[in-house]
């Protein structure tokens, strides 16, 4: 795995006395000796990378575990879970966008001036919120989380993202990338048709499963749309992803007013007398580990190449899939295994092209 900085600056700590030593005049004919990598610097770098990988692998995998645990408690908790995640991220990012008013008449803080007009965020809010809700609702329609993980792993290497990139972002793809996307698409189809075997399933359950798969498909389509909208926004207004994270969550809160009964039902299911505190602890764990996971991914992208980042994230998704099958007993068969492998390998090959 290529662990290199994206910028030209070294990520190793700088010794305050290094410059003074380097300015010492050298005798005529004296050869400069390359000190190489100092053991202390190498150890510091290794510890830093180990910490980042711990955040990504530990935080993200723990987040998936808490997520599936909540879905097993109540498969219809999707709306409450999406609302809780949206509110948590809004509260966590709000202080970065508040400023004190310069007027003497009020001491109340106000939002800082935006880098991007609010109208550019509105469409992204609708796309992001709808996609998140569909993802969290799919479990209620008997779609195992193992299949959801494979769907989400397609990511930027899906046929949807490629089509949007070709027609709207004027991207051109190599034969290798097209082959990789074909592999991912076939893998997703195999995974979808690999519904774990069990007792005889009636037509009602099959119909529910079909609805759940349609939800995931639409969510994947919306993910491609969101990625395109974000890229067009960043091209016009510069890199402002922090503002994007805040406003896509903050502006989506009014949408949940239409889902109040569903949210109450979901939160109420966590108040079971048998395990009142335990269920809310799992919910809190899901929110905190989500924050840890995002922080780890952001630090990873700032420290290593995009290829290395995708390698780590694909590995994390594979671990989450295996853990979900082992811990929660989600059905596993050869078709699911082949489909998942085609998605993971295809995604990696796409980033290597």
mmCIF file of C-alpha atoms in Angstrom:
data_model
loop_
_atom_site.group_PDB
_atom_site.id
_atom_site.type_symbol
_atom_site.label_atom_id
_atom_site.label_comp_id
_atom_site.label_asym_id
_atom_site.label_seq_id
_atom_site.Cartn_x
_atom_site.Cartn_y
_atom_site.Cartn_z
ATOM 1 C CA UNK A 1 0.000 0.000 0.000
ATOM 2 C CA UNK A 2 1.406 3.298 -1.063
ATOM 3 C CA UNK A 3 1.515 5.544 1.987
ATOM 4 C CA UNK A 4 2.539 8.870 0.596
ATOM 5 C CA UNK A 5 1.441 12.422 1.231
ATOM 6 C CA UNK A 6 -0.673 14.147 -1.343
ATOM 7 C CA UNK A 7 1.270 17.337 -0.916
ATOM 8 C CA UNK A 8 4.963 17.733 -1.379
ATOM 9 C CA UNK A 9 5.569 18.395 2.320
ATOM 10 C CA UNK A 10 6.874 15.688 4.566
ATOM 11 C CA UNK A 11 4.540 14.329 7.200
ATOM 12 C CA UNK A 12 7.398 13.555 9.570
ATOM 13 C CA UNK A 13 7.949 15.848 12.575
ATOM 14 C CA UNK A 14 10.458 18.612 12.029
ATOM 15 C CA UNK A 15 13.385 18.996 14.396
ATOM 16 C CA UNK A 16 13.712 22.616 15.539
ATOM 17 C CA UNK A 17 17.492 22.427 15.408
ATOM 18 C CA UNK A 18 17.775 20.876 11.963
ATOM 19 C CA UNK A 19 18.103 24.110 10.017
ATOM 20 C CA UNK A 20 20.826 25.459 12.301
ATOM 21 C CA UNK A 21 22.887 22.322 11.815
ATOM 22 C CA UNK A 22 22.440 22.351 8.048
ATOM 23 C CA UNK A 23 23.834 25.902 7.853
ATOM 24 C CA UNK A 24 27.185 24.896 9.347
ATOM 25 C CA UNK A 25 29.957 25.599 6.758
ATOM 26 C CA UNK A 26 31.509 22.457 5.310
ATOM 27 C CA UNK A 27 35.199 22.051 4.663
ATOM 28 C CA UNK A 28 36.379 22.035 1.059
ATOM 29 C CA UNK A 29 35.934 18.585 -0.439
ATOM 30 C CA UNK A 30 33.857 17.387 2.490
ATOM 31 C CA UNK A 31 31.068 15.098 1.321
ATOM 32 C CA UNK A 32 27.539 15.617 2.589
ATOM 33 C CA UNK A 33 26.257 12.529 4.360
ATOM 34 C CA UNK A 34 22.594 11.682 3.990
ATOM 35 C CA UNK A 35 21.351 10.944 7.511
ATOM 36 C CA UNK A 36 18.487 8.864 6.109
ATOM 37 C CA UNK A 37 15.302 8.328 8.050
ATOM 38 C CA UNK A 38 15.819 8.821 11.742
ATOM 39 C CA UNK A 39 14.465 6.000 13.919
ATOM 40 C CA UNK A 40 12.484 8.454 16.059
ATOM 41 C CA UNK A 41 10.797 9.971 13.008
ATOM 42 C CA UNK A 42 10.055 6.551 11.515
ATOM 43 C CA UNK A 43 8.547 5.358 14.792
ATOM 44 C CA UNK A 44 6.429 8.507 15.055
ATOM 45 C CA UNK A 45 5.164 8.023 11.496
ATOM 46 C CA UNK A 46 4.366 4.352 12.150
ATOM 47 C CA UNK A 47 2.415 5.224 15.291
ATOM 48 C CA UNK A 48 0.494 7.916 13.389
ATOM 49 C CA UNK A 49 -0.507 5.511 10.604
ATOM 50 C CA UNK A 50 -1.427 2.817 13.133
ATOM 51 C CA UNK A 51 -3.680 5.290 14.944
ATOM 52 C CA UNK A 52 -5.387 6.331 11.699
ATOM 53 C CA UNK A 53 -5.957 2.712 10.645
ATOM 54 C CA UNK A 54 -7.376 2.012 14.110
ATOM 55 C CA UNK A 55 -9.852 4.868 13.664
ATOM 56 C CA UNK A 56 -10.929 3.614 10.230
ATOM 57 C CA UNK A 57 -11.014 -0.137 10.820
ATOM 58 C CA UNK A 58 -12.112 0.007 14.457
ATOM 59 C CA UNK A 59 -14.484 2.963 14.254
ATOM 60 C CA UNK A 60 -16.161 2.032 10.973
ATOM 61 C CA UNK A 61 -16.537 -1.672 11.786
ATOM 62 C CA UNK A 62 -17.917 -0.843 15.250
ATOM 63 C CA UNK A 63 -20.335 1.574 13.602
ATOM 64 C CA UNK A 64 -21.634 -1.161 11.278
ATOM 65 C CA UNK A 65 -22.041 -3.522 14.253
ATOM 66 C CA UNK A 66 -24.060 -0.951 16.228
ATOM 67 C CA UNK A 67 -26.080 -0.142 13.110
ATOM 68 C CA UNK A 68 -27.068 -3.768 12.511
ATOM 69 C CA UNK A 69 -27.753 -4.278 16.223
ATOM 70 C CA UNK A 70 -30.259 -1.408 16.119
ATOM 71 C CA UNK A 71 -31.888 -2.801 12.983
ATOM 72 C CA UNK A 72 -32.272 -6.180 14.676
ATOM 73 C CA UNK A 73 -33.912 -4.506 17.685
ATOM 74 C CA UNK A 74 -36.423 -2.826 15.385
ATOM 75 C CA UNK A 75 -36.220 -3.252 11.593
ATOM 76 C CA UNK A 76 -38.396 -0.133 11.199
ATOM 77 C CA UNK A 77 -36.052 2.164 13.117
ATOM 78 C CA UNK A 78 -34.701 3.651 9.876
ATOM 79 C CA UNK A 79 -36.349 7.081 10.152
ATOM 80 C CA UNK A 80 -35.378 7.532 13.801
ATOM 81 C CA UNK A 81 -31.824 6.430 13.057
ATOM 82 C CA UNK A 82 -31.463 8.794 10.087
ATOM 83 C CA UNK A 83 -32.868 11.690 12.142
ATOM 84 C CA UNK A 84 -30.532 10.964 15.069
ATOM 85 C CA UNK A 85 -27.484 10.815 12.793
ATOM 86 C CA UNK A 86 -28.480 14.031 11.013
ATOM 87 C CA UNK A 87 -29.101 15.905 14.274
ATOM 88 C CA UNK A 88 -25.856 14.635 15.821
ATOM 89 C CA UNK A 89 -23.724 15.723 12.852
ATOM 90 C CA UNK A 90 -25.480 19.112 12.756
ATOM 91 C CA UNK A 91 -24.778 19.763 16.449
ATOM 92 C CA UNK A 92 -21.196 18.550 16.121
ATOM 93 C CA UNK A 93 -20.380 20.791 13.130
ATOM 94 C CA UNK A 94 -22.459 23.863 14.098
ATOM 95 C CA UNK A 95 -19.773 25.631 16.230
ATOM 96 C CA UNK A 96 -17.477 25.848 13.184
ATOM 97 C CA UNK A 97 -20.041 28.017 11.370
ATOM 98 C CA UNK A 98 -21.113 30.355 14.176
ATOM 99 C CA UNK A 99 -19.730 33.832 14.746
ATOM 100 C CA UNK A 100 -20.564 36.624 17.186
ATOM 101 C CA UNK A 101 -22.421 39.574 15.730
ATOM 102 C CA UNK A 102 -20.408 42.779 15.369
ATOM 103 C CA UNK A 103 -23.459 44.773 16.420
ATOM 104 C CA UNK A 104 -23.611 45.958 20.026
ATOM 105 C CA UNK A 105 -27.377 45.407 20.130
ATOM 106 C CA UNK A 106 -27.170 41.642 20.420
ATOM 107 C CA UNK A 107 -24.701 39.099 21.703
ATOM 108 C CA UNK A 108 -26.400 36.179 19.989
ATOM 109 C CA UNK A 109 -24.207 34.251 17.544
ATOM 110 C CA UNK A 110 -25.160 34.007 13.905
ATOM 111 C CA UNK A 111 -24.153 31.826 10.986
ATOM 112 C CA UNK A 112 -20.986 32.801 9.163
ATOM 113 C CA UNK A 113 -21.244 33.969 5.537
ATOM 114 C CA UNK A 114 -21.517 31.008 3.187
ATOM 115 C CA UNK A 115 -18.994 30.187 0.505
ATOM 116 C CA UNK A 116 -21.753 28.572 -1.571
ATOM 117 C CA UNK A 117 -25.250 30.051 -2.149
ATOM 118 C CA UNK A 118 -27.879 28.195 -0.152
ATOM 119 C CA UNK A 119 -29.849 27.333 -3.312
ATOM 120 C CA UNK A 120 -26.933 25.125 -4.394
ATOM 121 C CA UNK A 121 -27.293 23.102 -1.199
ATOM 122 C CA UNK A 122 -31.077 22.630 -1.384
ATOM 123 C CA UNK A 123 -31.018 20.018 -4.160
ATOM 124 C CA UNK A 124 -28.142 18.190 -2.468
ATOM 125 C CA UNK A 125 -30.155 18.157 0.772
ATOM 126 C CA UNK A 126 -33.116 16.467 -0.923
ATOM 127 C CA UNK A 127 -30.902 13.914 -2.683
ATOM 128 C CA UNK A 128 -28.787 13.145 0.410
ATOM 129 C CA UNK A 129 -31.726 12.811 2.817
ATOM 130 C CA UNK A 130 -33.788 10.654 0.462
ATOM 131 C CA UNK A 131 -30.832 8.347 -0.183
ATOM 132 C CA UNK A 132 -30.087 7.992 3.539
ATOM 133 C CA UNK A 133 -33.709 7.205 4.375
ATOM 134 C CA UNK A 134 -33.986 4.594 1.621
ATOM 135 C CA UNK A 135 -30.786 2.930 2.825
ATOM 136 C CA UNK A 136 -32.073 2.693 6.382
ATOM 137 C CA UNK A 137 -35.568 1.618 5.325
ATOM 138 C CA UNK A 138 -34.345 -1.282 3.179
ATOM 139 C CA UNK A 139 -33.681 -3.522 6.196
ATOM 140 C CA UNK A 140 -37.381 -3.411 7.100
ATOM 141 C CA UNK A 141 -38.072 -5.057 3.733
ATOM 142 C CA UNK A 142 -36.022 -8.164 4.536
ATOM 143 C CA UNK A 143 -32.807 -7.121 2.792
ATOM 144 C CA UNK A 144 -29.901 -8.482 4.906
ATOM 145 C CA UNK A 145 -27.190 -6.008 5.844
ATOM 146 C CA UNK A 146 -24.631 -8.214 4.084
ATOM 147 C CA UNK A 147 -26.308 -7.411 0.757
ATOM 148 C CA UNK A 148 -26.558 -3.728 1.690
ATOM 149 C CA UNK A 149 -22.803 -3.639 2.368
ATOM 150 C CA UNK A 150 -22.074 -5.025 -1.104
ATOM 151 C CA UNK A 151 -24.410 -2.464 -2.701
ATOM 152 C CA UNK A 152 -22.675 0.403 -0.922
ATOM 153 C CA UNK A 153 -19.240 -0.971 -1.781
ATOM 154 C CA UNK A 154 -19.902 -0.380 -5.475
ATOM 155 C CA UNK A 155 -19.472 3.346 -4.771
ATOM 156 C CA UNK A 156 -17.748 5.427 -7.421
ATOM 157 C CA UNK A 157 -17.023 2.331 -9.526
ATOM 158 C CA UNK A 158 -20.720 1.701 -10.223
ATOM 159 C CA UNK A 159 -22.228 1.967 -13.673
ATOM 160 C CA UNK A 160 -24.396 4.851 -12.439
ATOM 161 C CA UNK A 161 -21.390 6.954 -11.421
ATOM 162 C CA UNK A 162 -19.644 6.164 -14.708
ATOM 163 C CA UNK A 163 -22.650 7.223 -16.784
ATOM 164 C CA UNK A 164 -23.039 10.470 -14.851
ATOM 165 C CA UNK A 165 -19.327 11.140 -15.188
ATOM 166 C CA UNK A 166 -19.402 10.510 -18.933
ATOM 167 C CA UNK A 167 -22.481 12.571 -19.813
ATOM 168 C CA UNK A 168 -22.341 15.415 -17.271
ATOM 169 C CA UNK A 169 -18.700 15.740 -16.144
ATOM 170 C CA UNK A 170 -17.084 15.019 -19.534
ATOM 171 C CA UNK A 171 -14.961 12.199 -18.166
ATOM 172 C CA UNK A 172 -13.511 9.500 -20.357
ATOM 173 C CA UNK A 173 -12.785 6.017 -19.080
ATOM 174 C CA UNK A 174 -10.166 3.457 -20.047
ATOM 175 C CA UNK A 175 -11.056 -0.085 -21.178
ATOM 176 C CA UNK A 176 -9.709 -1.312 -17.835
ATOM 177 C CA UNK A 177 -12.085 0.951 -15.902
ATOM 178 C CA UNK A 178 -15.032 -0.148 -18.054
ATOM 179 C CA UNK A 179 -14.138 -3.791 -17.399
ATOM 180 C CA UNK A 180 -13.917 -3.079 -13.663
ATOM 181 C CA UNK A 181 -17.358 -1.443 -13.648
ATOM 182 C CA UNK A 182 -18.769 -4.434 -15.554
ATOM 183 C CA UNK A 183 -17.314 -6.723 -12.870
ATOM 184 C CA UNK A 184 -18.886 -4.592 -10.128
ATOM 185 C CA UNK A 185 -22.272 -4.592 -11.877
ATOM 186 C CA UNK A 186 -22.281 -8.377 -12.341
ATOM 187 C CA UNK A 187 -21.189 -8.785 -8.718
ATOM 188 C CA UNK A 188 -24.070 -6.645 -7.470
ATOM 189 C CA UNK A 189 -26.546 -8.664 -9.564
ATOM 190 C CA UNK A 190 -25.170 -11.979 -8.247
ATOM 191 C CA UNK A 191 -25.339 -10.666 -4.683
ATOM 192 C CA UNK A 192 -28.919 -9.494 -5.160
ATOM 193 C CA UNK A 193 -29.978 -12.926 -6.453
ATOM 194 C CA UNK A 194 -28.138 -14.730 -3.650
ATOM 195 C CA UNK A 195 -30.853 -14.182 -1.084
ATOM 196 C CA UNK A 196 -29.894 -16.472 1.819
ATOM 197 C CA UNK A 197 -31.741 -19.738 1.786
ATOM 198 C CA UNK A 198 -34.114 -20.564 4.597
ATOM 199 C CA UNK A 199 -37.628 -21.827 5.210
ATOM 200 C CA UNK A 200 -39.976 -21.665 2.248
ATOM 201 C CA UNK A 201 -40.590 -18.025 1.467
ATOM 202 C CA UNK A 202 -44.000 -16.866 0.369
ATOM 203 C CA UNK A 203 -44.744 -14.463 -2.422
ATOM 204 C CA UNK A 204 -45.326 -11.714 0.170
ATOM 205 C CA UNK A 205 -41.747 -11.952 1.459
ATOM 206 C CA UNK A 206 -40.375 -12.063 -2.074
ATOM 207 C CA UNK A 207 -42.364 -8.941 -2.903
ATOM 208 C CA UNK A 208 -40.999 -7.152 0.169
ATOM 209 C CA UNK A 209 -37.466 -8.181 -0.754
ATOM 210 C CA UNK A 210 -37.981 -6.799 -4.260
ATOM 211 C CA UNK A 211 -39.135 -3.474 -2.797
ATOM 212 C CA UNK A 212 -36.048 -3.374 -0.564
ATOM 213 C CA UNK A 213 -33.737 -4.018 -3.525
ATOM 214 C CA UNK A 214 -35.497 -1.245 -5.464
ATOM 215 C CA UNK A 215 -34.847 1.074 -2.512
ATOM 216 C CA UNK A 216 -31.132 0.240 -2.552
ATOM 217 C CA UNK A 217 -31.011 0.685 -6.331
ATOM 218 C CA UNK A 218 -32.630 4.127 -6.133
ATOM 219 C CA UNK A 219 -30.308 5.013 -3.261
ATOM 220 C CA UNK A 220 -27.301 4.043 -5.398
ATOM 221 C CA UNK A 221 -28.670 6.205 -8.209
ATOM 222 C CA UNK A 222 -29.050 9.134 -5.803
ATOM 223 C CA UNK A 223 -25.499 8.577 -4.548
ATOM 224 C CA UNK A 224 -24.263 9.046 -8.102
ATOM 225 C CA UNK A 225 -26.365 12.202 -8.479
ATOM 226 C CA UNK A 226 -25.056 13.567 -5.173
ATOM 227 C CA UNK A 227 -21.447 12.936 -6.161
ATOM 228 C CA UNK A 228 -21.990 14.766 -9.453
ATOM 229 C CA UNK A 229 -23.671 17.739 -7.734
ATOM 230 C CA UNK A 230 -20.872 17.968 -5.175
ATOM 231 C CA UNK A 231 -18.175 17.918 -7.829
ATOM 232 C CA UNK A 232 -19.901 20.621 -9.865
ATOM 233 C CA UNK A 233 -20.245 22.736 -6.720
ATOM 234 C CA UNK A 234 -16.586 22.326 -5.749
ATOM 235 C CA UNK A 235 -15.482 23.159 -9.293
ATOM 236 C CA UNK A 236 -17.368 26.450 -9.118
ATOM 237 C CA UNK A 237 -16.814 27.521 -5.506
ATOM 238 C CA UNK A 238 -13.662 25.662 -4.502
ATOM 239 C CA UNK A 239 -13.144 22.901 -1.899
ATOM 240 C CA UNK A 240 -15.786 23.570 0.749
ATOM 241 C CA UNK A 241 -16.681 20.058 1.880
ATOM 242 C CA UNK A 242 -17.011 21.070 5.551
ATOM 243 C CA UNK A 243 -19.666 23.614 4.629
ATOM 244 C CA UNK A 244 -21.316 20.940 2.512
ATOM 245 C CA UNK A 245 -21.441 18.458 5.406
ATOM 246 C CA UNK A 246 -23.001 21.064 7.715
ATOM 247 C CA UNK A 247 -25.629 22.469 5.372
ATOM 248 C CA UNK A 248 -26.713 19.151 3.852
ATOM 249 C CA UNK A 249 -27.512 17.977 7.387
ATOM 250 C CA UNK A 250 -28.721 21.254 8.932
ATOM 251 C CA UNK A 251 -31.110 22.086 6.091
ATOM 252 C CA UNK A 252 -32.511 18.549 6.036
ATOM 253 C CA UNK A 253 -33.861 18.724 9.614
ATOM 254 C CA UNK A 254 -37.234 20.284 8.588
ATOM 255 C CA UNK A 255 -37.861 17.276 6.322
ATOM 256 C CA UNK A 256 -38.164 15.048 9.381
ATOM 257 C CA UNK A 257 -41.264 16.975 10.521
ATOM 258 C CA UNK A 258 -43.148 14.819 8.009
ATOM 259 C CA UNK A 259 -41.773 11.681 9.672
ATOM 260 C CA UNK A 260 -42.510 12.492 13.329
ATOM 261 C CA UNK A 261 -44.809 9.471 13.932
ATOM 262 C CA UNK A 262 -42.246 7.105 12.425
ATOM 263 C CA UNK A 263 -39.430 8.698 14.448
ATOM 264 C CA UNK A 264 -41.446 8.391 17.679
ATOM 265 C CA UNK A 265 -42.132 4.734 16.910
ATOM 266 C CA UNK A 266 -38.439 4.061 16.320
ATOM 267 C CA UNK A 267 -37.206 5.838 19.441
ATOM 268 C CA UNK A 268 -40.007 4.296 21.484
ATOM 269 C CA UNK A 269 -38.846 0.810 20.505
ATOM 270 C CA UNK A 270 -35.555 1.517 22.297
ATOM 271 C CA UNK A 271 -37.442 2.074 25.561
ATOM 272 C CA UNK A 272 -38.285 -1.587 26.137
ATOM 273 C CA UNK A 273 -38.374 -2.189 29.929
ATOM 274 C CA UNK A 274 -36.125 -5.240 29.642
ATOM 275 C CA UNK A 275 -33.181 -3.319 28.221
ATOM 276 C CA UNK A 276 -33.942 0.402 28.350
ATOM 277 C CA UNK A 277 -30.423 1.705 28.945
ATOM 278 C CA UNK A 278 -28.733 -0.923 26.783
ATOM 279 C CA UNK A 279 -30.592 0.031 23.622
ATOM 280 C CA UNK A 280 -29.880 3.733 24.037
ATOM 281 C CA UNK A 281 -26.216 2.969 24.702
ATOM 282 C CA UNK A 282 -26.090 1.136 21.364
ATOM 283 C CA UNK A 283 -27.716 4.154 19.676
ATOM 284 C CA UNK A 284 -25.146 6.479 21.269
ATOM 285 C CA UNK A 285 -22.390 4.079 20.225
ATOM 286 C CA UNK A 286 -23.616 4.215 16.629
ATOM 287 C CA UNK A 287 -23.448 8.021 16.617
ATOM 288 C CA UNK A 288 -20.026 8.249 18.277
ATOM 289 C CA UNK A 289 -18.427 5.544 16.135
ATOM 290 C CA UNK A 290 -19.793 7.270 13.041
ATOM 291 C CA UNK A 291 -17.896 10.397 14.107
ATOM 292 C CA UNK A 292 -14.742 8.339 14.749
ATOM 293 C CA UNK A 293 -15.081 6.625 11.371
ATOM 294 C CA UNK A 294 -15.484 9.912 9.474
ATOM 295 C CA UNK A 295 -12.547 11.466 11.332
ATOM 296 C CA UNK A 296 -10.378 8.463 10.509
ATOM 297 C CA UNK A 297 -11.291 8.535 6.812
ATOM 298 C CA UNK A 298 -10.610 12.285 6.580
ATOM 299 C CA UNK A 299 -7.210 11.877 8.252
ATOM 300 C CA UNK A 300 -6.432 8.928 6.007
ATOM 301 C CA UNK A 301 -7.186 10.868 2.819
ATOM 302 C CA UNK A 302 -4.918 13.693 4.005
ATOM 303 C CA UNK A 303 -1.999 11.341 4.675
ATOM 304 C CA UNK A 304 -1.987 8.827 1.822
ATOM 305 C CA UNK A 305 -2.803 8.544 -1.874
ATOM 306 C CA UNK A 306 -6.343 7.995 -3.151
ATOM 307 C CA UNK A 307 -5.404 4.456 -4.217
ATOM 308 C CA UNK A 308 -4.256 3.620 -0.685
ATOM 309 C CA UNK A 309 -7.402 5.185 0.759
ATOM 310 C CA UNK A 310 -9.655 3.068 -1.463
ATOM 311 C CA UNK A 311 -7.637 -0.037 -0.604
ATOM 312 C CA UNK A 312 -8.125 0.556 3.134
ATOM 313 C CA UNK A 313 -11.831 1.363 2.755
ATOM 314 C CA UNK A 314 -12.474 -1.693 0.581
ATOM 315 C CA UNK A 315 -10.680 -3.850 3.153
ATOM 316 C CA UNK A 316 -12.835 -2.303 5.874
ATOM 317 C CA UNK A 317 -16.027 -3.139 3.970
ATOM 318 C CA UNK A 318 -14.881 -6.721 3.426
ATOM 319 C CA UNK A 319 -14.180 -7.065 7.167
ATOM 320 C CA UNK A 320 -17.617 -5.601 7.965
ATOM 321 C CA UNK A 321 -19.249 -8.092 5.603
ATOM 322 C CA UNK A 322 -17.461 -11.087 7.136
ATOM 323 C CA UNK A 323 -18.211 -9.847 10.658
ATOM 324 C CA UNK A 324 -21.892 -9.356 9.835
ATOM 325 C CA UNK A 325 -22.150 -12.904 8.491
ATOM 326 C CA UNK A 326 -20.297 -14.376 11.485
ATOM 327 C CA UNK A 327 -21.741 -12.346 14.378
ATOM 328 C CA UNK A 328 -25.364 -11.975 13.284
ATOM 329 C CA UNK A 329 -25.635 -15.254 11.395
ATOM 330 C CA UNK A 330 -26.610 -13.664 8.097
ATOM 331 C CA UNK A 331 -26.903 -16.380 5.489
ATOM 332 C CA UNK A 332 -23.783 -17.021 3.407
ATOM 333 C CA UNK A 333 -23.581 -18.970 0.188
ATOM 334 C CA UNK A 334 -21.167 -19.317 -2.693
ATOM 335 C CA UNK A 335 -23.143 -16.929 -4.903
ATOM 336 C CA UNK A 336 -22.961 -14.175 -2.289
ATOM 337 C CA UNK A 337 -19.236 -14.835 -1.862
ATOM 338 C CA UNK A 338 -18.528 -14.665 -5.607
ATOM 339 C CA UNK A 339 -20.670 -11.544 -6.020
ATOM 340 C CA UNK A 340 -19.016 -9.756 -3.110
ATOM 341 C CA UNK A 341 -15.542 -10.667 -4.390
ATOM 342 C CA UNK A 342 -16.367 -9.320 -7.856
ATOM 343 C CA UNK A 343 -17.545 -6.036 -6.320
ATOM 344 C CA UNK A 344 -14.517 -5.624 -4.039
ATOM 345 C CA UNK A 345 -11.946 -6.632 -6.674
ATOM 346 C CA UNK A 346 -13.662 -4.559 -9.370
ATOM 347 C CA UNK A 347 -13.693 -1.500 -7.101
ATOM 348 C CA UNK A 348 -9.978 -1.887 -6.363
ATOM 349 C CA UNK A 349 -9.065 -2.366 -10.027
ATOM 350 C CA UNK A 350 -11.097 0.720 -10.932
ATOM 351 C CA UNK A 351 -9.011 2.888 -8.583
ATOM 352 C CA UNK A 352 -5.749 1.409 -9.899
ATOM 353 C CA UNK A 353 -6.443 2.335 -13.538
#
